[in-house]
mmCIF file with all atom_site columns, C-alpha atoms in Angstrom:
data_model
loop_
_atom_site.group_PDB
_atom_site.id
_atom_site.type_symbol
_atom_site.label_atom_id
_atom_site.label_alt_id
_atom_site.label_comp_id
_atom_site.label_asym_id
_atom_site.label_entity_id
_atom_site.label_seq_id
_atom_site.pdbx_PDB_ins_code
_atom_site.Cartn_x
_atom_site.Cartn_y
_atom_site.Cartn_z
_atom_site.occupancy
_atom_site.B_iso_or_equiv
_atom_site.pdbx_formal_charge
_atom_site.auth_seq_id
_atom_site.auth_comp_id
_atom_site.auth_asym_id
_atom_site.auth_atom_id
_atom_site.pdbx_PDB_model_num
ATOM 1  C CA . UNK J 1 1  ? -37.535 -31.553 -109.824 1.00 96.00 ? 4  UNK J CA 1
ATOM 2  C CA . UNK J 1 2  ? -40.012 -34.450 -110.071 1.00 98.00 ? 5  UNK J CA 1
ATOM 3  C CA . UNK J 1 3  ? -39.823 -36.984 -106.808 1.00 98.00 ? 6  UNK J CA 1
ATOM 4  C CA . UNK J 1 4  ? -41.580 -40.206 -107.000 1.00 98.00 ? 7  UNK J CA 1
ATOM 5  C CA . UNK J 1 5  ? -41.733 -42.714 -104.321 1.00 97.00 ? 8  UNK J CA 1
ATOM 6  C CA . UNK J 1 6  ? -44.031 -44.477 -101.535 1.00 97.00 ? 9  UNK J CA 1
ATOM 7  C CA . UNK J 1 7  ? -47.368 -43.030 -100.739 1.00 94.00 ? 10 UNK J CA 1
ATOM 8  C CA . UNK J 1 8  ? -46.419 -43.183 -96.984  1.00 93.00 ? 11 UNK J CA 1
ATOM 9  C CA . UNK J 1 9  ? -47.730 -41.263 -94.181  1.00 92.00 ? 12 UNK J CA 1
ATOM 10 C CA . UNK J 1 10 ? -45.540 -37.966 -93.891  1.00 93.00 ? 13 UNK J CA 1
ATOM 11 C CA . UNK J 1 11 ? -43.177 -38.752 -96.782  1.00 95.00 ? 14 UNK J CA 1
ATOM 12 C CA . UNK J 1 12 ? -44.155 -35.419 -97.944  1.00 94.00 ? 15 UNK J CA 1
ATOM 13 C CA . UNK J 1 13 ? -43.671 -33.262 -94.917  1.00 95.00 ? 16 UNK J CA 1
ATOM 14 C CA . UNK J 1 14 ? -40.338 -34.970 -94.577  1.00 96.00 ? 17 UNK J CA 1
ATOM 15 C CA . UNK J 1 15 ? -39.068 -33.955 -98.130  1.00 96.00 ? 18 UNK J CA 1
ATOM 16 C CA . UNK J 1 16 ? -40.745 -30.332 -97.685  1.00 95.00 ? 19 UNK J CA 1
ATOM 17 C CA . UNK J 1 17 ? -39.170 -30.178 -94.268  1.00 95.00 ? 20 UNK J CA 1
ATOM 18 C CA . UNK J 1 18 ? -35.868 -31.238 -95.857  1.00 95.00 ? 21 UNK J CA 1
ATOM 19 C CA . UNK J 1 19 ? -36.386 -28.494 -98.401  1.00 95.00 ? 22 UNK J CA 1
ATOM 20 C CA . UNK J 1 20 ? -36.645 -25.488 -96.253  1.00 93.00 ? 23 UNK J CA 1
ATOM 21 C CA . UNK J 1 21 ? -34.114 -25.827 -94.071  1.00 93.00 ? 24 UNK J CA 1
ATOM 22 C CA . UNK J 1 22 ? -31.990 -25.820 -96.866  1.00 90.00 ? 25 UNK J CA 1
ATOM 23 C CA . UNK J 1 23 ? -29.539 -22.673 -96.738  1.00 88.00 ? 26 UNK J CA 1
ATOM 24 C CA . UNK J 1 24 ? -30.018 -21.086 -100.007 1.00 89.00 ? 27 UNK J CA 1
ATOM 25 C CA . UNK J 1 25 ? -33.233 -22.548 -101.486 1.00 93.00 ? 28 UNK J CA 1
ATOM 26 C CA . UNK J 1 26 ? -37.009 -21.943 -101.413 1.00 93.00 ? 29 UNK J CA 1
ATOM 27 C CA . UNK J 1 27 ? -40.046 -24.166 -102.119 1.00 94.00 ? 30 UNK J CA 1
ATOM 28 C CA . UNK J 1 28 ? -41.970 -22.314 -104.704 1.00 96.00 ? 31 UNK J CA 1
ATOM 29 C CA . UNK J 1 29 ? -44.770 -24.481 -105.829 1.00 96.00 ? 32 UNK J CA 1
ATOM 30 C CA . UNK J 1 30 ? -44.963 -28.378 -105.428 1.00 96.00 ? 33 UNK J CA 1
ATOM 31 C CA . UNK J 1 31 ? -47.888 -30.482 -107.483 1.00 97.00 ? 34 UNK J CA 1
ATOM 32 C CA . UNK J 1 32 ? -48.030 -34.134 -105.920 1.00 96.00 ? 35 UNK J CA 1
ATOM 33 C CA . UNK J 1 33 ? -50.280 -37.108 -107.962 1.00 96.00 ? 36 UNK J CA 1
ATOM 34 C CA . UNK J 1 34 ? -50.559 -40.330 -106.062 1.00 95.00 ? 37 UNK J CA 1
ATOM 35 C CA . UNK J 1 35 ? -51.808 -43.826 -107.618 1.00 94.00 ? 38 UNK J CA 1
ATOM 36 C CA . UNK J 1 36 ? -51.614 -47.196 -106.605 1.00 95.00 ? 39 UNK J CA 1
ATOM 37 C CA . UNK J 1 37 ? -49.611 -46.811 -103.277 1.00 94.00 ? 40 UNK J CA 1
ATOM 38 C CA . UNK J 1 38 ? -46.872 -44.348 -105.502 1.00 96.00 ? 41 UNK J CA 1
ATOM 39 C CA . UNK J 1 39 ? -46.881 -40.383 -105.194 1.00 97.00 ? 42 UNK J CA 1
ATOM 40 C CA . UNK J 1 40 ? -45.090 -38.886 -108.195 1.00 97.00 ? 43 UNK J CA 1
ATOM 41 C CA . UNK J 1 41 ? -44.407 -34.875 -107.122 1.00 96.00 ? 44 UNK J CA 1
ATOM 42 C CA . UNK J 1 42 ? -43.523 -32.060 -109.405 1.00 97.00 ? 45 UNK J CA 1
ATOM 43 C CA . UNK J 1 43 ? -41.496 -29.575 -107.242 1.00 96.00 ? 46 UNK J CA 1
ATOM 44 C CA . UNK J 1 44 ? -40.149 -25.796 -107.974 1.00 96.00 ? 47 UNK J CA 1
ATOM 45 C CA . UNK J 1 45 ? -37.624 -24.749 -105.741 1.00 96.00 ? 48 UNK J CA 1
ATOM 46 C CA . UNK J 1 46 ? -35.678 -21.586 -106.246 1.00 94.00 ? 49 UNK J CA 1
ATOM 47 C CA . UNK J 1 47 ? -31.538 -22.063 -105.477 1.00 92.00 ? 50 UNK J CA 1
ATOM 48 C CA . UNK J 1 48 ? -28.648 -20.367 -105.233 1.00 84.00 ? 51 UNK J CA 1
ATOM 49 C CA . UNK J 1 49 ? -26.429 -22.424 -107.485 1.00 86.00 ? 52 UNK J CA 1
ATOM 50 C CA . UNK J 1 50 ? -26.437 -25.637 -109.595 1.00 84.00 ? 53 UNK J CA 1
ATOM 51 C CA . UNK J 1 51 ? -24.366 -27.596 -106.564 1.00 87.00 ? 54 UNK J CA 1
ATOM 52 C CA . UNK J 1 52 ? -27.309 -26.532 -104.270 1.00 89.00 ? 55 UNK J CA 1
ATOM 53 C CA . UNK J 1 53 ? -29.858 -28.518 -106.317 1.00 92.00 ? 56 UNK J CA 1
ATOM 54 C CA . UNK J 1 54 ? -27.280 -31.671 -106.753 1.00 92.00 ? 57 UNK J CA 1
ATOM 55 C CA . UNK J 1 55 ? -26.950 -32.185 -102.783 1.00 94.00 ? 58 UNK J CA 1
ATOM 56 C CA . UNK J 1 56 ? -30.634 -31.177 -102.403 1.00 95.00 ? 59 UNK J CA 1
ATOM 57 C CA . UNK J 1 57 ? -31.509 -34.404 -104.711 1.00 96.00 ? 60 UNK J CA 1
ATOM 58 C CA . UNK J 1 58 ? -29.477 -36.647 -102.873 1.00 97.00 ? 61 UNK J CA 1
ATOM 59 C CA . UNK J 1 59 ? -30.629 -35.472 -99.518  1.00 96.00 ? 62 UNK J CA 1
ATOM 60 C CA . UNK J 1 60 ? -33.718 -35.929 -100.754 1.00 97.00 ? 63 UNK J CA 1
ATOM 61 C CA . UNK J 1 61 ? -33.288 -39.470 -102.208 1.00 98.00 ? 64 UNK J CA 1
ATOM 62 C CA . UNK J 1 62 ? -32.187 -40.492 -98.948  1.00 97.00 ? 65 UNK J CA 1
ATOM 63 C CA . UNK J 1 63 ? -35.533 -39.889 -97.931  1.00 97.00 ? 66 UNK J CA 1
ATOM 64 C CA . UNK J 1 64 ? -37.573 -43.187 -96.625  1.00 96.00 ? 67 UNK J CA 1
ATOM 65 C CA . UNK J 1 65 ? -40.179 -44.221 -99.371  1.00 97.00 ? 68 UNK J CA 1
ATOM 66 C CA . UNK J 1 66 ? -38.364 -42.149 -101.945 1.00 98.00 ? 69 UNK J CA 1
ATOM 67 C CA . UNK J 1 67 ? -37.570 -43.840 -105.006 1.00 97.00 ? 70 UNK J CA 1
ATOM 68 C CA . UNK J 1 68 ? -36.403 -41.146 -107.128 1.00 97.00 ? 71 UNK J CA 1
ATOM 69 C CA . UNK J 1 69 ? -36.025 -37.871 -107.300 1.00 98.00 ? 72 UNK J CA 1
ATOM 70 C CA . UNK J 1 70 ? -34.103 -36.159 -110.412 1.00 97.00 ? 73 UNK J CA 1
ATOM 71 C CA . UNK J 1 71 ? -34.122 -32.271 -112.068 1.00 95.00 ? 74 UNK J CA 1
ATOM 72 C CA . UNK J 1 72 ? -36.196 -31.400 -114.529 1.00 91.00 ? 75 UNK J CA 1
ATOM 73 C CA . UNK J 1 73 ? -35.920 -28.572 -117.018 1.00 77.00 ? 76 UNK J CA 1
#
């Protein structure tokens, strides 16, 4: 998934926190860019099923700072 939002102080413990306490799903790699006050993050996460990765975005967009977060192929 690719997550861009707020260069903020702990915005990206928070999502990575978020991510692994999620039943079902692991954090396999994660490749973050930041420029001009805005991070733009490239995470692989390994799921169970396609419904785990739909509530993990909107958790994840819910986020403080986040300003978008959506799947990637």
């Amino acid at each position: 998934m690719r997550v861009i939002g707020h260069d903020d102080i702990g915005i990206l413990t928070n999502i990575t926190s978020l991510i692994s306490k999620e039943s079902g799903t692991t954090l396999r790699t994660i490749h973050v860019d930041s420029l001009d006050g805005l991070f733009q993050g490239d995470i692989t996460v390994m799921l169970s099923d396609t419904s785990t990765m739909e509530n993990l975005i909107k958790k994840i967009k819910s986020v403080k700072g986040v300003k978008q977060a959506v799947r990637l192929h």
